[in-house]
mmCIF file of C-alpha atoms in Angstrom:
data_model
loop_
_atom_site.group_PDB
_atom_site.id
_atom_site.type_symbol
_atom_site.label_atom_id
_atom_site.label_comp_id
_atom_site.label_asym_id
_atom_site.label_seq_id
_atom_site.Cartn_x
_atom_site.Cartn_y
_atom_site.Cartn_z
ATOM 1 C CA UNK A 482 -9.772 52.683 6.789
ATOM 2 C CA UNK A 483 -11.459 49.400 5.763
ATOM 3 C CA UNK A 484 -13.611 51.271 3.191
ATOM 4 C CA UNK A 485 -10.419 52.871 1.716
ATOM 5 C CA UNK A 486 -8.638 49.647 1.445
ATOM 6 C CA UNK A 487 -11.562 47.918 -0.213
ATOM 7 C CA UNK A 488 -11.774 50.860 -2.536
ATOM 8 C CA UNK A 489 -8.271 50.795 -3.407
ATOM 9 C CA UNK A 490 -8.377 47.000 -4.269
ATOM 10 C CA UNK A 491 -11.605 47.408 -6.284
ATOM 11 C CA UNK A 492 -10.262 50.281 -8.506
ATOM 12 C CA UNK A 493 -7.548 47.787 -9.744
ATOM 13 C CA UNK A 494 -9.799 44.860 -10.672
ATOM 14 C CA UNK A 495 -7.559 43.122 -13.108
ATOM 15 C CA UNK A 496 -4.335 43.322 -10.732
ATOM 16 C CA UNK A 497 -6.313 42.480 -7.702
ATOM 17 C CA UNK A 498 -8.201 39.498 -9.262
ATOM 18 C CA UNK A 499 -5.064 38.150 -10.696
ATOM 19 C CA UNK A 500 -3.231 38.323 -7.545
ATOM 20 C CA UNK A 501 -6.037 36.743 -5.382
ATOM 21 C CA UNK A 502 -6.446 34.043 -7.831
ATOM 22 C CA UNK A 503 -2.732 33.245 -7.601
ATOM 23 C CA UNK A 504 -2.937 32.993 -3.767
ATOM 24 C CA UNK A 505 -6.281 31.104 -3.750
ATOM 25 C CA UNK A 506 -4.892 28.463 -6.174
ATOM 26 C CA UNK A 507 -1.694 28.084 -4.487
ATOM 27 C CA UNK A 508 -3.325 27.526 -1.248
ATOM 28 C CA UNK A 509 -6.060 25.133 -2.588
ATOM 29 C CA UNK A 510 -3.475 22.880 -4.417
ATOM 30 C CA UNK A 511 -0.934 22.819 -1.405
ATOM 31 C CA UNK A 512 -3.967 22.007 1.151
ATOM 32 C CA UNK A 513 -5.225 19.278 -1.227
ATOM 33 C CA UNK A 514 -1.777 17.687 -1.708
ATOM 34 C CA UNK A 515 -1.070 17.874 2.078
ATOM 35 C CA UNK A 516 -4.238 16.177 2.992
ATOM 36 C CA UNK A 517 -3.962 13.499 0.493
ATOM 37 C CA UNK A 518 -0.290 12.876 1.321
ATOM 38 C CA UNK A 519 -0.885 12.835 4.908
ATOM 39 C CA UNK A 520 -3.963 10.290 4.529
ATOM 40 C CA UNK A 521 -1.950 7.964 2.245
ATOM 41 C CA UNK A 522 1.200 8.185 4.522
ATOM 42 C CA UNK A 523 -0.603 7.203 7.682
ATOM 43 C CA UNK A 524 -2.731 4.690 5.765
ATOM 44 C CA UNK A 525 0.347 2.803 4.633
ATOM 45 C CA UNK A 526 1.969 2.985 8.103
ATOM 46 C CA UNK A 527 -1.330 1.682 9.750
ATOM 47 C CA UNK A 528 -1.893 -0.931 7.065
ATOM 48 C CA UNK A 529 1.613 -2.241 7.578
ATOM 49 C CA UNK A 530 0.888 -2.581 11.245
ATOM 50 C CA UNK A 531 -2.648 -4.047 11.014
ATOM 51 C CA UNK A 532 -2.808 -6.167 7.826
ATOM 52 C CA UNK A 533 -1.600 -8.747 10.335
ATOM 53 C CA UNK A 534 -0.027 -11.387 7.874
ATOM 54 C CA UNK A 535 3.126 -11.702 6.105
ATOM 55 C CA UNK A 536 1.585 -13.606 3.444
ATOM 56 C CA UNK A 537 -1.749 -14.091 1.950
ATOM 57 C CA UNK A 538 -2.794 -17.014 -0.164
ATOM 58 C CA UNK A 539 -5.949 -16.750 -2.433
ATOM 59 C CA UNK A 540 -7.303 -18.864 -5.261
ATOM 60 C CA UNK A 541 -5.449 -18.425 -8.525
ATOM 61 C CA UNK A 542 -8.875 -17.334 -10.037
ATOM 62 C CA UNK A 543 -8.685 -14.252 -7.844
ATOM 63 C CA UNK A 544 -6.139 -12.900 -10.333
ATOM 64 C CA UNK A 545 -8.751 -12.414 -12.908
ATOM 65 C CA UNK A 546 -11.376 -10.999 -10.563
ATOM 66 C CA UNK A 547 -9.587 -8.306 -8.610
ATOM 67 C CA UNK A 548 -6.307 -6.596 -8.046
ATOM 68 C CA UNK A 549 -4.175 -7.323 -4.990
ATOM 69 C CA UNK A 550 -4.581 -3.748 -3.727
ATOM 70 C CA UNK A 551 -8.546 -4.065 -4.090
ATOM 71 C CA UNK A 552 -8.331 -7.236 -1.893
ATOM 72 C CA UNK A 553 -6.140 -5.504 0.591
ATOM 73 C CA UNK A 554 -7.475 -2.009 0.794
ATOM 74 C CA UNK A 555 -11.121 -2.037 -0.299
ATOM 75 C CA UNK A 556 -14.272 -3.703 1.148
ATOM 76 C CA UNK A 557 -15.367 -4.929 -2.393
ATOM 77 C CA UNK A 558 -17.123 -8.275 -2.243
ATOM 78 C CA UNK A 559 -14.781 -11.062 -3.001
ATOM 79 C CA UNK A 560 -16.419 -14.348 -3.983
ATOM 80 C CA UNK A 561 -13.022 -16.313 -4.027
ATOM 81 C CA UNK A 562 -12.798 -19.817 -2.640
ATOM 82 C CA UNK A 563 -10.338 -22.855 -2.503
ATOM 83 C CA UNK A 564 -10.360 -26.115 -0.634
ATOM 84 C CA UNK A 565 -9.281 -25.674 3.104
ATOM 85 C CA UNK A 566 -7.014 -28.829 2.841
ATOM 86 C CA UNK A 567 -4.359 -26.332 1.468
ATOM 87 C CA UNK A 568 -3.810 -25.202 4.990
ATOM 88 C CA UNK A 569 -2.200 -28.553 5.913
ATOM 89 C CA UNK A 570 0.130 -28.203 3.202
ATOM 90 C CA UNK A 571 1.078 -24.696 4.352
ATOM 91 C CA UNK A 572 1.549 -25.923 7.911
ATOM 92 C CA UNK A 573 4.002 -28.559 6.779
ATOM 93 C CA UNK A 574 6.388 -25.860 5.533
ATOM 94 C CA UNK A 575 9.391 -25.020 7.690
ATOM 95 C CA UNK A 576 9.554 -21.233 8.751
ATOM 96 C CA UNK A 577 5.832 -20.741 9.073
ATOM 97 C CA UNK A 578 5.137 -19.612 12.448
ATOM 98 C CA UNK A 579 1.212 -19.329 12.377
ATOM 99 C CA UNK A 580 -1.662 -19.792 10.090
ATOM 100 C CA UNK A 581 -5.352 -18.720 10.070
ATOM 101 C CA UNK A 582 -8.081 -18.758 7.580
ATOM 102 C CA UNK A 583 -10.886 -16.320 6.430
ATOM 103 C CA UNK A 584 -14.208 -17.112 4.582
ATOM 104 C CA UNK A 585 -15.575 -14.198 2.527
ATOM 105 C CA UNK A 586 -19.429 -13.628 2.169
ATOM 106 C CA UNK A 587 -21.043 -10.474 1.120
ATOM 107 C CA UNK A 588 -23.979 -8.369 2.208
ATOM 108 C CA UNK A 589 -26.718 -7.436 -0.030
ATOM 109 C CA UNK A 590 -28.226 -3.975 -1.059
ATOM 110 C CA UNK A 591 -30.250 -1.688 1.390
ATOM 111 C CA UNK A 592 -33.382 -2.941 -0.179
ATOM 112 C CA UNK A 593 -32.722 -6.322 1.409
ATOM 113 C CA UNK A 594 -32.289 -4.809 4.822
ATOM 114 C CA UNK A 595 -28.590 -4.795 4.769
ATOM 115 C CA UNK A 596 -25.889 -1.969 4.851
ATOM 116 C CA UNK A 597 -26.236 0.678 2.215
ATOM 117 C CA UNK A 598 -24.027 -1.009 -0.230
ATOM 118 C CA UNK A 599 -22.523 -4.447 -0.904
ATOM 119 C CA UNK A 600 -19.511 -4.858 1.087
ATOM 120 C CA UNK A 601 -17.188 -7.907 2.127
ATOM 121 C CA UNK A 602 -18.448 -10.131 5.017
ATOM 122 C CA UNK A 603 -15.413 -11.679 6.583
ATOM 123 C CA UNK A 604 -15.682 -14.886 8.621
ATOM 124 C CA UNK A 605 -12.639 -15.314 10.877
ATOM 125 C CA UNK A 606 -11.704 -18.564 12.943
ATOM 126 C CA UNK A 607 -11.343 -17.525 16.627
ATOM 127 C CA UNK A 608 -9.331 -20.452 17.415
ATOM 128 C CA UNK A 609 -6.477 -19.473 15.185
ATOM 129 C CA UNK A 610 -6.995 -15.858 14.376
ATOM 130 C CA UNK A 611 -4.538 -13.100 15.556
ATOM 131 C CA UNK A 612 -6.090 -10.222 13.829
ATOM 132 C CA UNK A 613 -9.692 -9.711 14.959
ATOM 133 C CA UNK A 614 -9.268 -11.858 18.280
ATOM 134 C CA UNK A 615 -7.006 -9.605 20.108
ATOM 135 C CA UNK A 616 -9.069 -6.665 19.511
ATOM 136 C CA UNK A 617 -11.952 -8.494 20.981
ATOM 137 C CA UNK A 618 -10.200 -9.671 23.978
ATOM 138 C CA UNK A 619 -9.095 -6.139 24.573
ATOM 139 C CA UNK A 620 -12.320 -4.159 23.877
ATOM 140 C CA UNK A 621 -15.190 -6.723 24.000
ATOM 141 C CA UNK A 622 -13.900 -9.042 26.895
ATOM 142 C CA UNK A 623 -15.836 -11.932 25.509
ATOM 143 C CA UNK A 624 -16.110 -14.162 22.426
ATOM 144 C CA UNK A 625 -18.348 -12.888 19.551
ATOM 145 C CA UNK A 626 -21.779 -14.355 19.719
ATOM 146 C CA UNK A 627 -23.346 -15.638 16.565
ATOM 147 C CA UNK A 628 -25.854 -12.563 16.177
ATOM 148 C CA UNK A 629 -22.825 -10.041 16.912
ATOM 149 C CA UNK A 630 -20.636 -8.354 14.268
ATOM 150 C CA UNK A 631 -17.644 -6.267 14.288
ATOM 151 C CA UNK A 632 -17.669 -3.482 11.712
ATOM 152 C CA UNK A 633 -14.887 -1.376 10.139
ATOM 153 C CA UNK A 634 -14.626 2.247 10.693
ATOM 154 C CA UNK A 635 -16.310 3.278 7.435
ATOM 155 C CA UNK A 636 -18.972 0.849 7.385
ATOM 156 C CA UNK A 637 -22.369 2.293 7.113
ATOM 157 C CA UNK A 638 -25.917 1.143 7.676
ATOM 158 C CA UNK A 639 -25.610 0.074 11.326
ATOM 159 C CA UNK A 640 -25.801 3.592 12.903
ATOM 160 C CA UNK A 641 -28.271 2.440 15.532
ATOM 161 C CA UNK A 642 -26.163 -0.677 16.466
ATOM 162 C CA UNK A 643 -28.565 -2.985 14.891
ATOM 163 C CA UNK A 644 -29.215 -4.224 11.364
ATOM 164 C CA UNK A 645 -29.874 -7.173 9.130
ATOM 165 C CA UNK A 646 -27.506 -9.219 7.038
ATOM 166 C CA UNK A 647 -29.107 -11.327 4.434
ATOM 167 C CA UNK A 648 -32.358 -11.401 6.526
ATOM 168 C CA UNK A 649 -30.556 -12.173 9.756
ATOM 169 C CA UNK A 650 -30.792 -9.765 12.678
ATOM 170 C CA UNK A 651 -27.421 -8.675 13.882
ATOM 171 C CA UNK A 652 -25.998 -6.534 16.802
ATOM 172 C CA UNK A 653 -22.999 -4.433 16.554
ATOM 173 C CA UNK A 654 -20.469 -5.351 19.381
ATOM 174 C CA UNK A 655 -17.796 -2.962 18.457
ATOM 175 C CA UNK A 656 -16.327 -0.712 15.852
ATOM 176 C CA UNK A 657 -12.654 -1.133 14.840
ATOM 177 C CA UNK A 658 -10.195 1.644 14.829
ATOM 178 C CA UNK A 659 -9.383 3.087 11.356
ATOM 179 C CA UNK A 660 -6.553 1.124 9.782
ATOM 180 C CA UNK A 661 -6.169 2.324 6.286
ATOM 181 C CA UNK A 662 -6.784 -1.250 5.079
ATOM 182 C CA UNK A 663 -9.758 -3.254 3.822
ATOM 183 C CA UNK A 664 -10.680 -3.861 7.497
ATOM 184 C CA UNK A 665 -12.341 -0.197 7.495
ATOM 185 C CA UNK A 666 -15.015 -1.407 4.992
ATOM 186 C CA UNK A 667 -15.608 -4.890 6.072
ATOM 187 C CA UNK A 668 -18.053 -6.550 8.527
ATOM 188 C CA UNK A 669 -16.582 -9.415 10.690
ATOM 189 C CA UNK A 670 -18.396 -12.561 11.999
ATOM 190 C CA UNK A 671 -17.472 -15.935 13.249
ATOM 191 C CA UNK A 672 -16.452 -17.952 10.307
ATOM 192 C CA UNK A 673 -19.022 -20.751 10.940
ATOM 193 C CA UNK A 674 -21.767 -18.175 10.942
ATOM 194 C CA UNK A 675 -20.634 -16.627 7.680
ATOM 195 C CA UNK A 676 -20.350 -20.071 6.110
ATOM 196 C CA UNK A 677 -23.935 -20.844 7.212
ATOM 197 C CA UNK A 678 -25.059 -17.647 5.742
ATOM 198 C CA UNK A 679 -23.646 -18.057 2.552
ATOM 199 C CA UNK A 680 -24.451 -21.911 2.276
ATOM 200 C CA UNK A 681 -27.845 -21.431 0.960
ATOM 201 C CA UNK A 682 -27.525 -18.116 -0.906
ATOM 202 C CA UNK A 683 -28.087 -18.077 -4.548
ATOM 203 C CA UNK A 684 -24.833 -16.389 -5.339
ATOM 204 C CA UNK A 685 -22.863 -19.152 -3.732
ATOM 205 C CA UNK A 686 -24.402 -21.860 -6.020
ATOM 206 C CA UNK A 687 -21.697 -21.571 -8.721
ATOM 207 C CA UNK A 688 -18.908 -21.681 -6.145
ATOM 208 C CA UNK A 689 -20.547 -24.861 -4.563
ATOM 209 C CA UNK A 690 -20.396 -26.468 -8.059
ATOM 210 C CA UNK A 691 -16.805 -25.660 -8.399
ATOM 211 C CA UNK A 692 -15.419 -25.959 -4.799
ATOM 212 C CA UNK A 693 -17.762 -27.942 -2.740
ATOM 213 C CA UNK A 694 -19.742 -26.937 0.360
ATOM 214 C CA UNK A 695 -19.044 -23.772 2.169
ATOM 215 C CA UNK A 696 -17.689 -25.687 5.283
ATOM 216 C CA UNK A 697 -14.974 -27.256 3.200
ATOM 217 C CA UNK A 698 -13.621 -24.118 1.622
ATOM 218 C CA UNK A 699 -11.879 -20.911 2.680
ATOM 219 C CA UNK A 700 -11.335 -17.524 0.794
ATOM 220 C CA UNK A 701 -7.863 -16.862 1.989
ATOM 221 C CA UNK A 702 -5.136 -18.367 3.936
ATOM 222 C CA UNK A 703 -3.111 -15.903 6.091
ATOM 223 C CA UNK A 704 0.436 -16.773 7.032
ATOM 224 C CA UNK A 705 3.048 -15.416 9.475
ATOM 225 C CA UNK A 706 6.566 -16.363 8.789
ATOM 226 C CA UNK A 707 9.431 -16.643 11.200
ATOM 227 C CA UNK A 708 11.436 -13.341 11.352
ATOM 228 C CA UNK A 709 13.473 -12.750 8.283
ATOM 229 C CA UNK A 710 11.942 -15.690 6.411
ATOM 230 C CA UNK A 711 9.003 -14.466 4.541
ATOM 231 C CA UNK A 712 10.691 -14.630 1.113
ATOM 232 C CA UNK A 713 11.823 -18.277 1.809
ATOM 233 C CA UNK A 714 8.307 -19.187 2.762
ATOM 234 C CA UNK A 715 6.990 -17.490 -0.223
ATOM 235 C CA UNK A 716 9.329 -19.421 -2.647
ATOM 236 C CA UNK A 717 8.485 -22.761 -1.035
ATOM 237 C CA UNK A 718 4.720 -21.859 -1.521
ATOM 238 C CA UNK A 719 5.205 -21.523 -5.310
ATOM 239 C CA UNK A 720 5.854 -25.249 -5.532
ATOM 240 C CA UNK A 721 3.019 -26.324 -3.322
ATOM 241 C CA UNK A 722 -0.160 -25.565 -5.314
ATOM 242 C CA UNK A 723 -2.318 -23.494 -7.669
ATOM 243 C CA UNK A 724 -2.898 -20.425 -5.642
ATOM 244 C CA UNK A 725 -1.912 -16.888 -5.890
ATOM 245 C CA UNK A 726 0.749 -15.641 -3.326
ATOM 246 C CA UNK A 727 0.365 -11.885 -1.925
ATOM 247 C CA UNK A 728 3.226 -10.819 0.114
ATOM 248 C CA UNK A 729 1.719 -7.593 1.887
ATOM 249 C CA UNK A 730 5.015 -5.742 2.359
ATOM 250 C CA UNK A 731 5.731 -5.879 -1.386
ATOM 251 C CA UNK A 732 2.245 -4.716 -2.095
ATOM 252 C CA UNK A 733 2.517 -1.707 0.198
ATOM 253 C CA UNK A 734 5.913 -0.959 -1.152
ATOM 254 C CA UNK A 735 4.508 -0.853 -4.658
ATOM 255 C CA UNK A 736 1.697 1.378 -3.530
ATOM 256 C CA UNK A 737 4.282 3.723 -1.763
ATOM 257 C CA UNK A 738 6.432 4.124 -4.832
ATOM 258 C CA UNK A 739 3.419 4.679 -7.107
ATOM 259 C CA UNK A 740 1.940 7.396 -4.828
ATOM 260 C CA UNK A 741 5.412 9.011 -4.316
ATOM 261 C CA UNK A 742 5.994 9.277 -8.078
ATOM 262 C CA UNK A 743 2.495 10.945 -8.485
ATOM 263 C CA UNK A 744 3.085 13.259 -5.366
ATOM 264 C CA UNK A 745 6.437 14.394 -6.749
ATOM 265 C CA UNK A 746 4.891 15.620 -10.014
ATOM 266 C CA UNK A 747 1.777 17.375 -8.256
ATOM 267 C CA UNK A 748 4.183 18.822 -5.742
ATOM 268 C CA UNK A 749 6.416 20.311 -8.378
ATOM 269 C CA UNK A 750 3.386 21.936 -10.064
ATOM 270 C CA UNK A 751 2.310 23.352 -6.584
ATOM 271 C CA UNK A 752 5.662 24.730 -5.873
ATOM 272 C CA UNK A 753 5.781 26.451 -9.218
ATOM 273 C CA UNK A 754 2.442 27.929 -8.651
ATOM 274 C CA UNK A 755 3.521 29.212 -5.199
ATOM 275 C CA UNK A 756 6.627 30.754 -6.415
ATOM 276 C CA UNK A 757 4.553 32.650 -9.239
ATOM 277 C CA UNK A 758 2.069 33.786 -6.608
ATOM 278 C CA UNK A 759 4.838 34.829 -4.154
ATOM 279 C CA UNK A 760 6.392 36.880 -7.062
ATOM 280 C CA UNK A 761 3.117 38.418 -7.986
ATOM 281 C CA UNK A 762 2.725 39.484 -4.099
ATOM 282 C CA UNK A 763 6.189 40.739 -3.891
ATOM 283 C CA UNK A 764 6.150 42.675 -7.353
ATOM 284 C CA UNK A 765 2.683 44.150 -6.487
ATOM 285 C CA UNK A 766 3.796 45.689 -3.168
ATOM 286 C CA UNK A 767 7.379 46.247 -3.718
ATOM 287 C CA UNK A 768 6.594 48.679 -6.664
ATOM 288 C CA UNK A 769 3.588 50.114 -4.803
ATOM 289 C CA UNK A 770 5.296 53.194 -3.624
ATOM 290 C CA UNK A 771 6.594 54.246 -7.034
ATOM 291 C CA UNK A 772 3.352 53.523 -8.872
ATOM 292 C CA UNK A 773 1.065 55.153 -6.239
ATOM 293 C CA UNK A 774 3.326 57.902 -5.123
ATOM 294 C CA UNK A 775 0.730 60.444 -6.037
ATOM 295 C CA UNK A 776 -2.013 58.577 -4.339
ATOM 296 C CA UNK A 777 -0.015 58.385 -1.176
ATOM 297 C CA UNK A 778 1.088 61.866 -1.419
ATOM 298 C CA UNK A 779 -2.394 63.199 -1.609
ATOM 299 C CA UNK A 780 -3.226 61.084 1.557
ATOM 300 C CA UNK A 781 -0.329 62.869 3.280
ATOM 301 C CA UNK A 782 -1.420 66.412 2.044
ATOM 302 C CA UNK A 783 -4.953 65.466 3.445
ATOM 303 C CA UNK A 784 -3.286 64.838 6.907
ATOM 304 C CA UNK A 785 -2.706 61.243 6.790
ATOM 305 C CA UNK A 786 0.124 60.268 9.082
ATOM 306 C CA UNK A 787 3.094 57.895 8.242
ATOM 307 C CA UNK A 788 1.520 55.341 10.542
ATOM 308 C CA UNK A 789 -1.863 55.538 8.693
ATOM 309 C CA UNK A 790 -0.282 55.001 5.486
ATOM 310 C CA UNK A 791 1.703 51.925 6.672
ATOM 311 C CA UNK A 792 -1.655 50.512 8.073
ATOM 312 C CA UNK A 793 -3.085 51.270 4.734
ATOM 313 C CA UNK A 794 -0.419 49.106 2.829
ATOM 314 C CA UNK A 795 -0.421 46.340 5.434
ATOM 315 C CA UNK A 796 -4.204 46.171 5.237
ATOM 316 C CA UNK A 797 -4.200 45.560 1.502
ATOM 317 C CA UNK A 798 -1.575 43.072 1.711
ATOM 318 C CA UNK A 799 -3.422 41.326 4.318
ATOM 319 C CA UNK A 800 -6.663 41.328 2.425
ATOM 320 C CA UNK A 801 -4.989 39.369 -0.350
ATOM 321 C CA UNK A 802 -3.172 36.785 1.864
ATOM 322 C CA UNK A 803 -6.078 36.176 4.305
ATOM 323 C CA UNK A 804 -8.807 36.371 1.606
ATOM 324 C CA UNK A 805 -6.786 33.962 -0.771
ATOM 325 C CA UNK A 806 -6.190 31.668 2.181
ATOM 326 C CA UNK A 807 -9.726 31.324 3.387
ATOM 327 C CA UNK A 808 -11.188 30.997 0.029
ATOM 328 C CA UNK A 809 -8.253 28.724 -1.110
ATOM 329 C CA UNK A 810 -8.988 26.534 1.841
ATOM 330 C CA UNK A 811 -12.643 26.093 0.799
ATOM 331 C CA UNK A 812 -11.366 25.317 -2.881
ATOM 332 C CA UNK A 813 -8.693 23.156 -1.597
ATOM 333 C CA UNK A 814 -11.265 21.019 0.361
ATOM 334 C CA UNK A 815 -13.219 20.384 -2.803
ATOM 335 C CA UNK A 816 -10.062 19.681 -4.719
ATOM 336 C CA UNK A 817 -8.881 17.316 -2.282
ATOM 337 C CA UNK A 818 -12.009 15.191 -2.576
ATOM 338 C CA UNK A 819 -11.679 15.344 -6.328
ATOM 339 C CA UNK A 820 -8.002 14.391 -6.223
ATOM 340 C CA UNK A 821 -8.594 11.394 -3.895
ATOM 341 C CA UNK A 822 -11.527 10.145 -6.151
ATOM 342 C CA UNK A 823 -9.147 10.555 -9.190
ATOM 343 C CA UNK A 824 -6.455 8.443 -7.489
ATOM 344 C CA UNK A 825 -8.978 5.917 -6.197
ATOM 345 C CA UNK A 826 -10.176 5.404 -9.780
ATOM 346 C CA UNK A 827 -6.804 4.405 -10.805
ATOM 347 C CA UNK A 828 -5.660 2.069 -8.057
ATOM 348 C CA UNK A 829 -6.628 1.045 -4.415
ATOM 349 C CA UNK A 830 -4.492 2.279 -1.710
ATOM 350 C CA UNK A 831 -4.549 2.431 2.057
ATOM 351 C CA UNK A 832 -6.085 5.727 3.270
ATOM 352 C CA UNK A 833 -6.792 7.208 6.756
ATOM 353 C CA UNK A 834 -8.742 10.529 6.805
ATOM 354 C CA UNK A 835 -6.565 13.417 8.062
ATOM 355 C CA UNK A 836 -7.766 15.068 11.307
ATOM 356 C CA UNK A 837 -9.391 18.572 11.307
ATOM 357 C CA UNK A 838 -6.427 19.689 13.468
ATOM 358 C CA UNK A 839 -4.030 18.683 10.635
ATOM 359 C CA UNK A 840 -6.057 20.494 8.123
ATOM 360 C CA UNK A 841 -6.173 23.723 10.180
ATOM 361 C CA UNK A 842 -2.384 23.510 10.916
ATOM 362 C CA UNK A 843 -1.817 23.256 7.088
ATOM 363 C CA UNK A 844 -3.967 26.170 6.299
ATOM 364 C CA UNK A 845 -2.236 28.194 9.019
ATOM 365 C CA UNK A 846 1.173 27.242 7.761
ATOM 366 C CA UNK A 847 0.298 28.145 4.230
ATOM 367 C CA UNK A 848 -1.057 31.637 5.470
ATOM 368 C CA UNK A 849 2.167 32.283 7.356
ATOM 369 C CA UNK A 850 4.341 31.645 4.301
ATOM 370 C CA UNK A 851 2.220 34.141 2.233
ATOM 371 C CA UNK A 852 2.058 36.600 5.051
ATOM 372 C CA UNK A 853 5.933 36.491 5.371
ATOM 373 C CA UNK A 854 6.321 37.056 1.645
ATOM 374 C CA UNK A 855 3.887 39.904 1.817
ATOM 375 C CA UNK A 856 5.607 41.549 4.719
ATOM 376 C CA UNK A 857 8.888 41.244 3.042
ATOM 377 C CA UNK A 858 7.353 42.802 -0.098
ATOM 378 C CA UNK A 859 5.875 45.860 1.660
ATOM 379 C CA UNK A 860 9.009 46.511 3.810
ATOM 380 C CA UNK A 861 10.541 48.955 1.196
ATOM 381 C CA UNK A 862 7.163 50.707 0.466
ATOM 382 C CA UNK A 863 6.694 51.121 4.175
ATOM 383 C CA UNK A 864 10.064 52.752 4.693
ATOM 384 C CA UNK A 865 9.625 55.063 1.649
ATOM 385 C CA UNK A 866 6.188 56.163 2.722
ATOM 386 C CA UNK A 867 8.094 58.794 5.151
ATOM 387 C CA UNK A 868 9.783 60.209 1.949
ATOM 388 C CA UNK A 869 6.759 61.205 0.096
ATOM 389 C CA UNK A 870 6.443 64.921 -0.530
ATOM 390 C CA UNK A 871 2.840 65.907 -0.002
ATOM 391 C CA UNK A 872 3.322 68.663 -2.570
ATOM 392 C CA UNK A 873 3.812 66.168 -5.365
ATOM 393 C CA UNK A 874 0.105 65.141 -5.025
ATOM 394 C CA UNK A 875 -1.006 68.762 -5.486
ATOM 395 C CA UNK A 876 0.943 69.005 -8.819
ATOM 396 C CA UNK A 877 -0.677 65.892 -10.459
ATOM 397 C CA UNK A 878 -4.038 65.699 -12.079
ATOM 398 C CA UNK A 879 -3.986 62.025 -12.781
ATOM 399 C CA UNK A 880 -4.428 60.546 -9.144
ATOM 400 C CA UNK A 881 -6.748 57.649 -9.184
#
């Protein structure tokens, strides 16, 4: 029977190719959209939990160097600095609950015995930090040593647990869980160690001339406001100095709105493709008995049972749905990576890689949808196979 099914499909090359492509492309687009949407949704949710600060203060010059989303959601080097005296100004504001600072350095290229690409080196203050320190207390059980680092979930170059940062030997003390934020692509060390690393670095020389010694500057000030007072603190900060204020919730909301708009447009196109594919499947098999009555009648005349003909029709339908789903899944995976790259080139956004189980569940769900459409389409042909008169086949000479 399998040979007969393949023969029947191959005889109608144009019809079969068109139908297979429709199913394949529909599956690919739906799968790619589902994976990207899941990754962004989980990324936004986790970033909202793990960014750890209501407000970030960065130097005003940062506006010309990188977007807010690049700072929050990528590990790109951020050589931005301002005088640490601003911390006292922030602490004097009512409704500020807690403040901590970070100092940014950067690794070098692989040729200098560092991770595979330049990435942000984040120095945190263990005395005031509430972002990395709780993770250390829970997982490491001790303070971070000067030669120890914590790496984000997507940082490469330390696969054996050791490495070099600007010539210094370091050991990986732990790997943070995936957060969907810049944490995933950053290396964390004690703030004093990062300052010492950068103090004599050639690429800090210009910053030293502008802002002073590394021990006197910070890259960002992280602020937690009292509950419901984030906007009030943000307004008060606007009158306190020349720095840029980033409200993390607002940035996440903007990213969410942008992604929702893009997904709505893409989803509309995907649904249209699926409707067309479903219509093709339905049309192909719904009219099958009428178009192929001579062929089916001949099979009956040769002794084929009704059950055999039903299996034949179901087999052909299953070939299109299963074949289109399998090939479409492979194409969808490639399309997912391409779509993710296109979106990432436009803007930075939080993202958590979907699990393999989620992808398999999506493939299975899409397959079930097309299978149901196919079954509905062949219901009438299946019923009509019993009405085919075998003598009809003997009277015709144009049987395929």
